[in-house]
Short mmCIF file of C-alpha atoms and ligand atoms in Angstrom, two decimals:
data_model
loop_
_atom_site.label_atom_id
_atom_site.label_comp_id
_atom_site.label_asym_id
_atom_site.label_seq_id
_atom_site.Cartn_x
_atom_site.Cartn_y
_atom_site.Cartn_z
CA UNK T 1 0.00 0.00 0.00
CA UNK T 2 1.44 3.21 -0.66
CA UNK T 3 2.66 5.73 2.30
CA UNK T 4 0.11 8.02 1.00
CA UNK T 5 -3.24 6.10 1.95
CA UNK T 6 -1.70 4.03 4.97
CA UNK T 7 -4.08 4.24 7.65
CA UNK T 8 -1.43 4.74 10.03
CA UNK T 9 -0.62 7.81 8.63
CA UNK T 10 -3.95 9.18 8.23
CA UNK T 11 -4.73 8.53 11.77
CA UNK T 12 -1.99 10.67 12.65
CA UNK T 13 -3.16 13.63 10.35
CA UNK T 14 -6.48 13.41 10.17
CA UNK T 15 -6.79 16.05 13.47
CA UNK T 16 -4.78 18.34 11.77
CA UNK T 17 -7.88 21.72 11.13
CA UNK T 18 -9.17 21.20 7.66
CA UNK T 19 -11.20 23.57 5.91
CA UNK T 20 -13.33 21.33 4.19
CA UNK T 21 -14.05 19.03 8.00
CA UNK T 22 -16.49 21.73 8.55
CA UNK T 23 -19.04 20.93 6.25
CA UNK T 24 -21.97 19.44 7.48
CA UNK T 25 -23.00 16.41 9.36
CA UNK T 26 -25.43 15.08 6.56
CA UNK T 27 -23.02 16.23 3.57
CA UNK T 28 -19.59 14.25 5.08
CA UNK T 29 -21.67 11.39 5.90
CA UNK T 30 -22.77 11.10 2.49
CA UNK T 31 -19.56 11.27 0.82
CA UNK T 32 -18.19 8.52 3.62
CA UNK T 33 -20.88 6.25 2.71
CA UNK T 34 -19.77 6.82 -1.19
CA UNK T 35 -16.15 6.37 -0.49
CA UNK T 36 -16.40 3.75 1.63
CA UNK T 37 -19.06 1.92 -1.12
CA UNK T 38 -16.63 2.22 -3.44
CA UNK T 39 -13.67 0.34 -1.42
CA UNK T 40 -16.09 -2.70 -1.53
CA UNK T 41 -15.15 -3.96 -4.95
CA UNK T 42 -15.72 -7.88 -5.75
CA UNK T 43 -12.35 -8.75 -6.48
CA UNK T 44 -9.96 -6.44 -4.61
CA UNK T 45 -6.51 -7.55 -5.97
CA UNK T 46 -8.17 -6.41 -9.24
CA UNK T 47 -9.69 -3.13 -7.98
CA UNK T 48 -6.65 -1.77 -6.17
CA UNK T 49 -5.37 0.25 -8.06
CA UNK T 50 -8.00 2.12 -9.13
CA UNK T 51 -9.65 2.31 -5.15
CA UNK T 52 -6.00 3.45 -4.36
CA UNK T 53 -6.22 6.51 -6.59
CA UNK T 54 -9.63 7.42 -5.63
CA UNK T 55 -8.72 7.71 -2.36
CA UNK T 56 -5.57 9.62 -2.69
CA UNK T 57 -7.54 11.81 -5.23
CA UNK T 58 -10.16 12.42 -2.78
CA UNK T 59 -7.56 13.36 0.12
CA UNK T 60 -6.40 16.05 -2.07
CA UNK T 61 -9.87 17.47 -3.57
CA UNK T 62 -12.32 17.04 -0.54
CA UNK T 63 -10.27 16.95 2.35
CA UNK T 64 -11.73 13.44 2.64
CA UNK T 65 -8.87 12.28 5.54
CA UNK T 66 -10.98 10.31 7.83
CA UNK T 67 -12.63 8.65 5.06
CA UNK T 68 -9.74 7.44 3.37
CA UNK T 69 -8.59 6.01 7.18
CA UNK T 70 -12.21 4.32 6.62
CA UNK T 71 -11.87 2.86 3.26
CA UNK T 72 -8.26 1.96 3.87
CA UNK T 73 -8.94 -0.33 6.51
CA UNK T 74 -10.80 -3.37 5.32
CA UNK T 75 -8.46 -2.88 2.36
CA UNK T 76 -5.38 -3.77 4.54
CA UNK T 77 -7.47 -6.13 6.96
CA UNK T 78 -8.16 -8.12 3.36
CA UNK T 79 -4.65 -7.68 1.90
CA UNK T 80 -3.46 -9.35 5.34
CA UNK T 81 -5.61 -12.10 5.91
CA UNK T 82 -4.93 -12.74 1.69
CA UNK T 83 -1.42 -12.94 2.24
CA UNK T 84 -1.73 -15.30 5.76
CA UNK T 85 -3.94 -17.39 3.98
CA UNK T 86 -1.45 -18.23 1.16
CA UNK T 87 1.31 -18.26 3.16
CA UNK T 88 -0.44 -21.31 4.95
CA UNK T 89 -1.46 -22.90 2.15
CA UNK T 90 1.67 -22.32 0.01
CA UNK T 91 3.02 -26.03 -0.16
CA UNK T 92 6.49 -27.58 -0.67
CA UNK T 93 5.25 -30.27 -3.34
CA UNK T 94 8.06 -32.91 -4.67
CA UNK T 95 6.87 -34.50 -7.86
CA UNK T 96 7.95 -37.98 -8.74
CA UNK T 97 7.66 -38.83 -12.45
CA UNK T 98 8.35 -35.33 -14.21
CA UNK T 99 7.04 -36.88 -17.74
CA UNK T 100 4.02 -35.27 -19.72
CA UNK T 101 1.63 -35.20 -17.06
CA UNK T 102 4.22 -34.32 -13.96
CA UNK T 103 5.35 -31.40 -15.80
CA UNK T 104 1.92 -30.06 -16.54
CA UNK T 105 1.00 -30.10 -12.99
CA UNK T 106 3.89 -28.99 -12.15
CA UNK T 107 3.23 -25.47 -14.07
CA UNK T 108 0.21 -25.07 -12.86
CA UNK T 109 1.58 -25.43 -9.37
CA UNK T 110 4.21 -22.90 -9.63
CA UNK T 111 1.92 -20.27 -10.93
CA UNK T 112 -0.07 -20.95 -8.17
CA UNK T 113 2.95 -19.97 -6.05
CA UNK T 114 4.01 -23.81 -4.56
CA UNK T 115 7.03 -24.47 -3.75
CA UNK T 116 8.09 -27.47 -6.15
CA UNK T 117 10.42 -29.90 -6.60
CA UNK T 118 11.03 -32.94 -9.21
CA UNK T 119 12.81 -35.90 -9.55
CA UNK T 120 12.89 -38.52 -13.03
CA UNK T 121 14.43 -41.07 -14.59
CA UNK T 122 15.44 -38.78 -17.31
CA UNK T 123 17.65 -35.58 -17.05
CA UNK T 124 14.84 -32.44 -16.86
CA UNK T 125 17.05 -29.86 -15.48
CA UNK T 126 16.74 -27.03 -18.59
CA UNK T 127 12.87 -27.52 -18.33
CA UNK T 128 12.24 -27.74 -14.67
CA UNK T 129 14.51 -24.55 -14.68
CA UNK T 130 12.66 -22.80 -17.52
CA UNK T 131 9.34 -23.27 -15.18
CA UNK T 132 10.85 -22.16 -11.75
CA UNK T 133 11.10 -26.29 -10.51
CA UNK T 134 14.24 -27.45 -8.50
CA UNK T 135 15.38 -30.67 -10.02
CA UNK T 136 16.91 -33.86 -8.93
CA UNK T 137 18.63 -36.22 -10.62
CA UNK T 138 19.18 -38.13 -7.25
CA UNK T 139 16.27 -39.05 -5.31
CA UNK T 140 18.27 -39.04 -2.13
CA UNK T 141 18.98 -35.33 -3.12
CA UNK T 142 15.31 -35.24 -3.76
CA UNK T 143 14.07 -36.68 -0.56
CA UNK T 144 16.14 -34.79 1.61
CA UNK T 145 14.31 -31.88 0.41
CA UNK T 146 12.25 -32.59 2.67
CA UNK T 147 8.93 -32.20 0.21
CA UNK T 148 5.95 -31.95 2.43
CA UNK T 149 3.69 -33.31 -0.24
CA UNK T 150 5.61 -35.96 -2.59
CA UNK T 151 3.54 -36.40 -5.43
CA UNK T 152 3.55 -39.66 -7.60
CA UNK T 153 3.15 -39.17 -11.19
CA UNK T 154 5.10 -41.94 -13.25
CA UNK T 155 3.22 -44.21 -15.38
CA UNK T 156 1.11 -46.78 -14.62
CA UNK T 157 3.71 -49.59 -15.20
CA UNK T 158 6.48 -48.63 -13.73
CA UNK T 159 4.96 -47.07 -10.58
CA UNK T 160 5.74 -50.50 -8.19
CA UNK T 161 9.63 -49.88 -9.28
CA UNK T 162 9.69 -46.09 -9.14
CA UNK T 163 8.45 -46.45 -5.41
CA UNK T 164 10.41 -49.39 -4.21
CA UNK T 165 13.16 -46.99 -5.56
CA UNK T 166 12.44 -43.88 -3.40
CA UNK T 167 14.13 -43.91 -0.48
CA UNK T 168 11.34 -42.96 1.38
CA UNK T 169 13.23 -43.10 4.74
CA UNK T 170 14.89 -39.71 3.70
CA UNK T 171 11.68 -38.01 3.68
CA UNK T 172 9.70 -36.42 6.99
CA UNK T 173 7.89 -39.23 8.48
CA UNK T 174 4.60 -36.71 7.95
CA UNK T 175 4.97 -36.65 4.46
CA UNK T 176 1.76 -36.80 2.45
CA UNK T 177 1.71 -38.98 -0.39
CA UNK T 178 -0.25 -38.34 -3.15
CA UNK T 179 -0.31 -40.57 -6.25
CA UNK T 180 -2.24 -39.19 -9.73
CA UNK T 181 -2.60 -42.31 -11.53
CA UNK T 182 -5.36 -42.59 -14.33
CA UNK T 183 -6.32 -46.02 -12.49
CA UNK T 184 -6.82 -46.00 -8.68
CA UNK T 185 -7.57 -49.10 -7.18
CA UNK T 186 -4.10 -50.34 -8.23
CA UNK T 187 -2.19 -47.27 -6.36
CA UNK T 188 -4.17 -47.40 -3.59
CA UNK T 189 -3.61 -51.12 -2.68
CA UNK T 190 0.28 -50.38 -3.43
CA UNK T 191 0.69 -47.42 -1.41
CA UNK T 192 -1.11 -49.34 1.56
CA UNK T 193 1.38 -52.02 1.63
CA UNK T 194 4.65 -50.44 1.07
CA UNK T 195 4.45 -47.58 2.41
CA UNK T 196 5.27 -47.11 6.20
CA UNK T 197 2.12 -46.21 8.50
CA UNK T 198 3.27 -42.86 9.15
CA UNK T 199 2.86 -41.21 6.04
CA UNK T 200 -0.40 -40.41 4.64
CA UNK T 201 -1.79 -41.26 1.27
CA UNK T 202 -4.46 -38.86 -0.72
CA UNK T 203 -5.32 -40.88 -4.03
CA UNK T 204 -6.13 -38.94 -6.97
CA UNK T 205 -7.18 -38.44 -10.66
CA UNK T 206 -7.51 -34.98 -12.18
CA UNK T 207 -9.83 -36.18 -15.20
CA UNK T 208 -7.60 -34.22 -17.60
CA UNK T 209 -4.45 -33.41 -19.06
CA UNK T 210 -2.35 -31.49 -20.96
CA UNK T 211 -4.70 -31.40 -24.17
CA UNK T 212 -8.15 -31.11 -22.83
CA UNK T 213 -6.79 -28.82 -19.64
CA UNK T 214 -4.72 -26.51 -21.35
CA UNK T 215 -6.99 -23.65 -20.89
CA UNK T 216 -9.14 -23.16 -17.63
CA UNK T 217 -9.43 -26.01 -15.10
CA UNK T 218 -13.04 -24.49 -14.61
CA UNK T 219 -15.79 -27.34 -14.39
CA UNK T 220 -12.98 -30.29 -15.07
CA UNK T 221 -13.44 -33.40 -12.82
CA UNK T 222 -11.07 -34.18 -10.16
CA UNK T 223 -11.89 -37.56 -8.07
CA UNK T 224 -10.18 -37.99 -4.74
CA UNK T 225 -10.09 -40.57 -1.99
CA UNK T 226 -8.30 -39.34 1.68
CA UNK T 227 -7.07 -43.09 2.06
CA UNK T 228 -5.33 -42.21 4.96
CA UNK T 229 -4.92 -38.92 6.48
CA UNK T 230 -3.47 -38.54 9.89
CA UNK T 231 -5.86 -37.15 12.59
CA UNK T 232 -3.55 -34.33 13.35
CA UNK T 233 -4.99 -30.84 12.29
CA UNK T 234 -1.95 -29.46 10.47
CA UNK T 235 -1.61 -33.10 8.10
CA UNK T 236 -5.37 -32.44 7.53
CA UNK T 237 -4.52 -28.69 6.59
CA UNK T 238 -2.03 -29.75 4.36
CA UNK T 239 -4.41 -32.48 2.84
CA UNK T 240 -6.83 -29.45 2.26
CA UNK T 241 -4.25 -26.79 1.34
CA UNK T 242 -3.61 -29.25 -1.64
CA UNK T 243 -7.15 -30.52 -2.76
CA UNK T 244 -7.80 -26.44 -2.29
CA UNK T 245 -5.05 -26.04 -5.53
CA UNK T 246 -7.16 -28.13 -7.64
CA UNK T 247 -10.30 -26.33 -6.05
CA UNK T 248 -9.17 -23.00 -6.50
CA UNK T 249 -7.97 -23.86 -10.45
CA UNK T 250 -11.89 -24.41 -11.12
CA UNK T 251 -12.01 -27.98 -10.84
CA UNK T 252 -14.83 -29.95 -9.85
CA UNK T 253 -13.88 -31.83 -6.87
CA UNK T 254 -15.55 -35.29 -6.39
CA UNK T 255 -14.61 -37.40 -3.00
CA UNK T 256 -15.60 -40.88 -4.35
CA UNK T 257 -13.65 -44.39 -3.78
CA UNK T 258 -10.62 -45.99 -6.26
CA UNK T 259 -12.87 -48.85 -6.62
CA UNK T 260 -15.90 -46.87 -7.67
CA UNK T 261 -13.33 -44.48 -9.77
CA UNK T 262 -11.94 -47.64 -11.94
CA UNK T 263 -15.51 -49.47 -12.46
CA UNK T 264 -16.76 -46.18 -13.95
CA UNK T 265 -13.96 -45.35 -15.77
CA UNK T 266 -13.59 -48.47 -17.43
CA UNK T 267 -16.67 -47.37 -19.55
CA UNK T 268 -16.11 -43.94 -19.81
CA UNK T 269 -12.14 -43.01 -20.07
CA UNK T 270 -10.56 -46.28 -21.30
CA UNK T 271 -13.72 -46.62 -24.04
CA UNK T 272 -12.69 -43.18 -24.93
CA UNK T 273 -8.97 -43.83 -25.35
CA UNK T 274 -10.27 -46.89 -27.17
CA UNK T 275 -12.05 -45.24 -29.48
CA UNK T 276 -9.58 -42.21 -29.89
CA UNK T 277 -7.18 -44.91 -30.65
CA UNK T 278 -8.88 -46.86 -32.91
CA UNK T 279 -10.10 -43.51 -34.85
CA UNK T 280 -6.88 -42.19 -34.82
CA UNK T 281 -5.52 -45.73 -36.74
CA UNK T 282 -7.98 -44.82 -39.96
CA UNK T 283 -6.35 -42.12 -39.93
CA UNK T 284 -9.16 -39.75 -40.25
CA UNK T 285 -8.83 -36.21 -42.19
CA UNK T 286 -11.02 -33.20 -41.97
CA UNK T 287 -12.43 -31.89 -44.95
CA UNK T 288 -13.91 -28.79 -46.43
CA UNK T 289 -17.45 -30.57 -45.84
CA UNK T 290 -17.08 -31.55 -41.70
CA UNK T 291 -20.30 -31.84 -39.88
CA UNK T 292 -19.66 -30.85 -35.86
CA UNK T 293 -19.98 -34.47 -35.20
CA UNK T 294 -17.12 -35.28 -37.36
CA UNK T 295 -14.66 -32.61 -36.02
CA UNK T 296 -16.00 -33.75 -32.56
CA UNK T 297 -14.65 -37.04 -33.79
CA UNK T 298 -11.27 -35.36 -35.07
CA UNK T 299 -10.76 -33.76 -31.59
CA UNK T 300 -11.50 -36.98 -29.48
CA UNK T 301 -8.34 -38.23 -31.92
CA UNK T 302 -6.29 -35.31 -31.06
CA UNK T 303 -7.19 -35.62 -27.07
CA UNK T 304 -5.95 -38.95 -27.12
CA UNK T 305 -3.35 -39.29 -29.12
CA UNK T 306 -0.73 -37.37 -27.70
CA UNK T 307 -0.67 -40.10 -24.72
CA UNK T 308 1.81 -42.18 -24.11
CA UNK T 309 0.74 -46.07 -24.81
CA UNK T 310 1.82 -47.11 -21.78
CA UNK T 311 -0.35 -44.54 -20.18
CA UNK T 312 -3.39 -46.59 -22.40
CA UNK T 313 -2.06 -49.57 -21.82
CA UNK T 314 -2.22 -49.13 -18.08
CA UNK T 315 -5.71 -48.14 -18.30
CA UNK T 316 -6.11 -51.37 -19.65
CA UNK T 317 -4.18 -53.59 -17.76
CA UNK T 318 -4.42 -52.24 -14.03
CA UNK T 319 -8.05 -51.72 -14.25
CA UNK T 320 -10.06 -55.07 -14.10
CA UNK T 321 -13.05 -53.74 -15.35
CA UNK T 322 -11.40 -52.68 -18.67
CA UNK T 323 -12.06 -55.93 -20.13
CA UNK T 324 -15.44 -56.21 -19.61
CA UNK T 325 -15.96 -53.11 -21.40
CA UNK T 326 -13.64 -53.63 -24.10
CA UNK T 327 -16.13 -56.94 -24.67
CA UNK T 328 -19.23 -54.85 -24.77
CA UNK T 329 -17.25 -52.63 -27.23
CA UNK T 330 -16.31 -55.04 -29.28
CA UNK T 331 -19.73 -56.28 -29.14
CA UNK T 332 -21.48 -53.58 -29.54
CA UNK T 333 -19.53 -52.71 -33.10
CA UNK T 334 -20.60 -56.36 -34.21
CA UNK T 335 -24.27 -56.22 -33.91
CA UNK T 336 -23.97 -52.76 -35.63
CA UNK T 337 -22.40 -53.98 -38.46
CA UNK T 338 -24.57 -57.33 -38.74
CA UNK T 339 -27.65 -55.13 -38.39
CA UNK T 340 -26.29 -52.91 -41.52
CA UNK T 341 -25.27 -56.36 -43.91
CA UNK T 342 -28.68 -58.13 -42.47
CA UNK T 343 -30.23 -55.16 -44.02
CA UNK T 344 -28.75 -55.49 -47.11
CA UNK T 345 -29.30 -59.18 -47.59
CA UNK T 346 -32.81 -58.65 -46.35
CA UNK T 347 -32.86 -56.49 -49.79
CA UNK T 348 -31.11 -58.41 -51.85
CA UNK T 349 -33.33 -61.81 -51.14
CA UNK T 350 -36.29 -59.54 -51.65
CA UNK T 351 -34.93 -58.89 -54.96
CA UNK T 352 -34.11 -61.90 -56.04
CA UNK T 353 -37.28 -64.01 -54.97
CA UNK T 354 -39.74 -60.95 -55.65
CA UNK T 355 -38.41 -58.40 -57.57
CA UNK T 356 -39.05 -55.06 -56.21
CA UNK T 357 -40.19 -52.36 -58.59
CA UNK T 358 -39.62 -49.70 -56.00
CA UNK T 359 -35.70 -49.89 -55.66
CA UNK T 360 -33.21 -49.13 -58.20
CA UNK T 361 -32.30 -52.01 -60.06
CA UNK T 362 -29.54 -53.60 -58.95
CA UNK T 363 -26.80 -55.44 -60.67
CA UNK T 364 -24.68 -57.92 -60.44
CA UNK T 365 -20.57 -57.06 -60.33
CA UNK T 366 -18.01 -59.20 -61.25
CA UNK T 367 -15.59 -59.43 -58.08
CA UNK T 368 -12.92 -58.15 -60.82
CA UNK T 369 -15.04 -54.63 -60.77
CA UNK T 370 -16.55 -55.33 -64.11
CA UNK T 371 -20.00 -55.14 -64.58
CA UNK T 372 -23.17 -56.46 -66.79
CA UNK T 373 -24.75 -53.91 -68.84
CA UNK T 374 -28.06 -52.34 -66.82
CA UNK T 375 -30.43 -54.31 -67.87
CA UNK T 376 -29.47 -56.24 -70.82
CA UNK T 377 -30.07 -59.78 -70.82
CA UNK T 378 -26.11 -61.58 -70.13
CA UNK T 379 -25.33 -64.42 -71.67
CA UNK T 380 -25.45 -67.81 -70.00
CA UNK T 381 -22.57 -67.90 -66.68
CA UNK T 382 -24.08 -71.83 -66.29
CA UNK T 383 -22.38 -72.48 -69.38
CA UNK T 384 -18.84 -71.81 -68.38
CA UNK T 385 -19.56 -71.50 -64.69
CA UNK T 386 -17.70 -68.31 -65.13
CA UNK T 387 -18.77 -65.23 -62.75
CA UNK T 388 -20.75 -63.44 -65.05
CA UNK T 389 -23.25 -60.66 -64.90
CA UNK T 390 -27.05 -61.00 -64.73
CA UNK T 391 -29.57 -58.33 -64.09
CA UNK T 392 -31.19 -59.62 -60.83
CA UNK T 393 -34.47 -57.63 -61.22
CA UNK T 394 -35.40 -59.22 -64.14
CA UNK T 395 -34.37 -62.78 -63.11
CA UNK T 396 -36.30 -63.44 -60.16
CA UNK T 397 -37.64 -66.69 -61.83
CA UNK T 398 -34.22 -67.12 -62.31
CA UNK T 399 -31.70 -66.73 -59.76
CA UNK T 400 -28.42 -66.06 -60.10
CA UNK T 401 -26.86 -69.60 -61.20
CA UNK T 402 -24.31 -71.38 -58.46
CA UNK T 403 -21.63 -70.93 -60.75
CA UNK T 404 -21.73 -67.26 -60.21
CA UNK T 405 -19.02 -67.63 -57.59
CA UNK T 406 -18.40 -63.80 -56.46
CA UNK T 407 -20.42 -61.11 -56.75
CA UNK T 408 -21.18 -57.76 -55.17
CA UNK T 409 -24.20 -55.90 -55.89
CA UNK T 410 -24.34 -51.79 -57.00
CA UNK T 411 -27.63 -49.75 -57.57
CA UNK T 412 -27.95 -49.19 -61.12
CA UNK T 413 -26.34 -46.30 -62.68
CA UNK T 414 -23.20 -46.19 -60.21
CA UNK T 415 -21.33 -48.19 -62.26
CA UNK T 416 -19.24 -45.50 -64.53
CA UNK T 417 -16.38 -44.54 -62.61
CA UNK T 418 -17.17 -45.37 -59.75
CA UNK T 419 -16.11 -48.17 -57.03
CA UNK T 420 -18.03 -51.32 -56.83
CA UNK T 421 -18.83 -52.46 -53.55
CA UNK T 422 -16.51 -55.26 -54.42
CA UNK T 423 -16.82 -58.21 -52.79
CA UNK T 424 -18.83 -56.51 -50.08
CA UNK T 425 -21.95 -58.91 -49.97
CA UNK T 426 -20.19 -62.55 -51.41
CA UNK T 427 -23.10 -64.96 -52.88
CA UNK T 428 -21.48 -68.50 -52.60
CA UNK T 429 -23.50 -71.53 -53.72
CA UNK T 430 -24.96 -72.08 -50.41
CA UNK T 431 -26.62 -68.66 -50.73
CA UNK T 432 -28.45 -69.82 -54.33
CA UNK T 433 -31.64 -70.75 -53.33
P1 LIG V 1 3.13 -41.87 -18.84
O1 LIG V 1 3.74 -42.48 -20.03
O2 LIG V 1 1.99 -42.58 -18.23
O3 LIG V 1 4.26 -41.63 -17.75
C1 LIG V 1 5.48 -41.01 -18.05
C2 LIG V 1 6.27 -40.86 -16.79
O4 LIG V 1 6.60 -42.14 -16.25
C3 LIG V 1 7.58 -40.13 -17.00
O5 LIG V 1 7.82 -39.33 -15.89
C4 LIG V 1 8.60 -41.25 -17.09
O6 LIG V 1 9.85 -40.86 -16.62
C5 LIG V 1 8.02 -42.24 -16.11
N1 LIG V 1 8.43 -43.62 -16.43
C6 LIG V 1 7.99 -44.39 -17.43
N2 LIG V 1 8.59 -45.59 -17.40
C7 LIG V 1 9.45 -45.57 -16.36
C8 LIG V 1 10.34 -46.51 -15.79
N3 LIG V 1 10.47 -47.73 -16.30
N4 LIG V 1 11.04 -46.15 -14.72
C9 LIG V 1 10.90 -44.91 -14.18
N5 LIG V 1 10.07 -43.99 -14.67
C10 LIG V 1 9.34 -44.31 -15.74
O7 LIG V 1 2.69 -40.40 -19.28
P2 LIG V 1 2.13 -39.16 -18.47
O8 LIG V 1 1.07 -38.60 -19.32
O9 LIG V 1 3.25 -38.30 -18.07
O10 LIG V 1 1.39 -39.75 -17.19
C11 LIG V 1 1.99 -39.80 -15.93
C12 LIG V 1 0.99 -40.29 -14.89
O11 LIG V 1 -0.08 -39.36 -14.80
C13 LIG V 1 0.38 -41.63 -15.28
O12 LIG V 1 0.25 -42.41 -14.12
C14 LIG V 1 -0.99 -41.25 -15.80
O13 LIG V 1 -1.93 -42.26 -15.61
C15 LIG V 1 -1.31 -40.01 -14.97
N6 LIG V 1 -2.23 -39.08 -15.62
C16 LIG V 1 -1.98 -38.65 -16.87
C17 LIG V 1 -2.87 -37.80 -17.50
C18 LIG V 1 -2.64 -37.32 -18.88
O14 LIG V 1 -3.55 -36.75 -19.48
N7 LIG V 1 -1.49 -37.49 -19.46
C19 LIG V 1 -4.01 -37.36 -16.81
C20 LIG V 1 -4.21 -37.79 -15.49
C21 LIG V 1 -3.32 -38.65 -14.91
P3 LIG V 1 10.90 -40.13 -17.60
O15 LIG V 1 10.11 -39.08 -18.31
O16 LIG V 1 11.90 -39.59 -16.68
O17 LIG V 1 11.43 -41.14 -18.54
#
């Protein structure tokens, strides 16, 4: 605050005379109630400034002392209890793993103005430096850091060897351990058995990452379980100092088990990565023409494939509901496609025993692409028992012969230039009535 609005200092003026002090009762009242309206602004570290200048402006005009000593004080009271707040919930946070995923937290946490610290298998140093992170190359180095929050952030794999690497006897026995693995039931049973019962173990899973949380956190899910938190008020301060940095970063925060965390999102994250992955293998394009759905489509691709495997694979294999659900997947694309080719059949058979006046006419198409022409009579295919083409429309009293080994049908007219459904719909012999 500057020297010319501290309260202290207007206290100490304000019963110097002042022409302007004699005004009236009513009138000075008045203008208090405005100036001190005005030092209520909604976000204060925002508003400042400007409040600031008002008041020094008003000193000078009005004579407005005693008011400024008004309007100065909840501005201090607020500035203090601001800065005690974040002092006590500024956190020393060590981050295990400083991959993808560690290093995006690990922004996010420094901006937030935690202390942090990182240790990996690979050498970070130029981009831990380059975000204001201390790093280790040395867990010992690491540990003796004395992180008060140690968070774990290594894949999925190699988490069991990363941890029964730590020398976690350097650490404070207090230290909180948090793990943010994408699967939770897994972590949770580890950290239970190796680590010692003195630390305490918050398991998590921000629902994002660097791709779909590189704007705001605002509205993105965060699932936590306090497996173990220590009774003592300051370890459950420190718990809530760090679920507060996801709170504070917009996230929604949602206190629900690892078990009930990996049976839901064994249909809902690892189908997604499932079906990013399998997208991203056609290797899909966008096009002049996109429909929203389609560029929805394109982004799901892009949100997925910038993960590691391993990170997909350990959504698979450390999550036992992910096979279930990749059965029902699988599934579920089967009966979709034998609905479509029972559909086409059904049409087919309908032309072929009926006729059916109402559809284009179909044709038959050599497997080799080449086709009859529409609706001239072929010659004989018995003869040969050569594939050969036969108008079906027209031959319902005579089906297409069982010599007419491979053939895909077209509606009429899409035959010039353009690709036969070849061998899409295969009549064999069996299928010859
Ligand atoms: P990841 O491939 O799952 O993990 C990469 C990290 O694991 C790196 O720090 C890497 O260390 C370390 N690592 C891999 N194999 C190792 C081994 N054999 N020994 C020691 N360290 C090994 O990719 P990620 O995206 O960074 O994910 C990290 C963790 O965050 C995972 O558990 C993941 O489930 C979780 N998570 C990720 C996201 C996301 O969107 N990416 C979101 C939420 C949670 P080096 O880099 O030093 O080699």
């Amino acid at each position: 605050m500057s020297a010319c609005c501290s309260g202290r200092m207007l206290a100490a003026a304000a019963p110097a005379p002042c022409r302007r002090q004699q005004r009236s009762g009513a009138a000075a009242a008045a203008a208090a109630a405005d100036v001190v309206a005005a030092s209520r602004p909604r976000n204060p570290l925002l508003q400042a400034g400007s409040r600031r200048q008002r008041q020094c402006s008003s000193r000078r005009s009005v004579g407005t002392r005693v008011l400024a000593l008004d309007a100065a004080f909840p501005f201090d009271r607020e500035a203090q209890l601001r800065r005690q707040h974040s002092q006590q919930s500024r956190l020393k946070i060590g981050i295990v793993g400083f991959g993808t995923f560690g290093q995006f937290l690990a922004r996010r946490m420094v901006q937030a103005g935690h202390e942090v610290i990182a240790t990996s298998r690979s050498p970070y140093h130029d981009v831990a430096a380059a975000m204001g992170v201390k790093y280790f190359t040395d867990a010992d180095d690491f540990c003796e850091e004395h992180p008060e929050v140690v968070i774990l952030a290594s894949s999925i794999l190699s988490l069991e060897s990363v941890l029964a690497r730590l020398p976690v006897q350097r650490l404070k026995r207090s230290t909180l351990f948090v793990d943010v693995l994408s699967v939770k039931e897994f972590p949770k049973r580890l950290l239970l058995r190796e680590l010692p019962p003195e630390v305490d173990i918050l398991c998590t899973h921000p629902m994002f990452g660097p791709d779909s949380g590189k704007g705001a956190w605002t509205g993105l899910n965060m699932q936590y379980e306090q497996v173990r938190i220590a009774a003592d008020p300051e370890r459950q301060r420190r718990a809530d100092a760090f679920l507060q940095f996801f709170e504070r970063e917009g996230c929604n925060m949602v206190e629900m088990s690892c078990e009930e965390h990996d049976q839901l999102a064994a249909s809902t994250q690892f189908i997604t990565h499932t079906v990013g992955r399998m997208l991203g293998a056609m290797q899909l394009q966008a096009t002049p023409i996109d429909t929203k759905g389609f560029q929805s489509l394109l982004s799901l691709v892009d949100n997925t494939a910038n993960d590691s495997f391993d990170l997909y694979y350990g959504l698979f294999m450390y999550n036992q509901n992910a096979t279930e659900q990749l059965d029902r997947l699988e599934k579920a694309f089967d009966e979709v496609k034998a609905r479509l080719l029972q559909q086409l059949h059904d049409k087919v058979r309908q032309q072929i025993f009926y006729g059916d006046s109402n559809q284009p006419e179909p044709r038959l198409m050599l497997t080799d692409g080449s086709s009859g022409a529409n609706g001239s009579s072929s010659s004989s295919s018995e003869a040969g028992g050569a594939a050969a083409a036969q108008p079906l429309a027209s031959s319902a009293a005579a089906p297409p012969s069982a010599g007419a080994a491979a053939a895909a049908v077209e509606p009429a007219g899409s035959g010039n230039g353009h690709k036969p459904f070849k061998n899409f719909l295969t009549m064999s012999s069996t299928d010859s009535p």
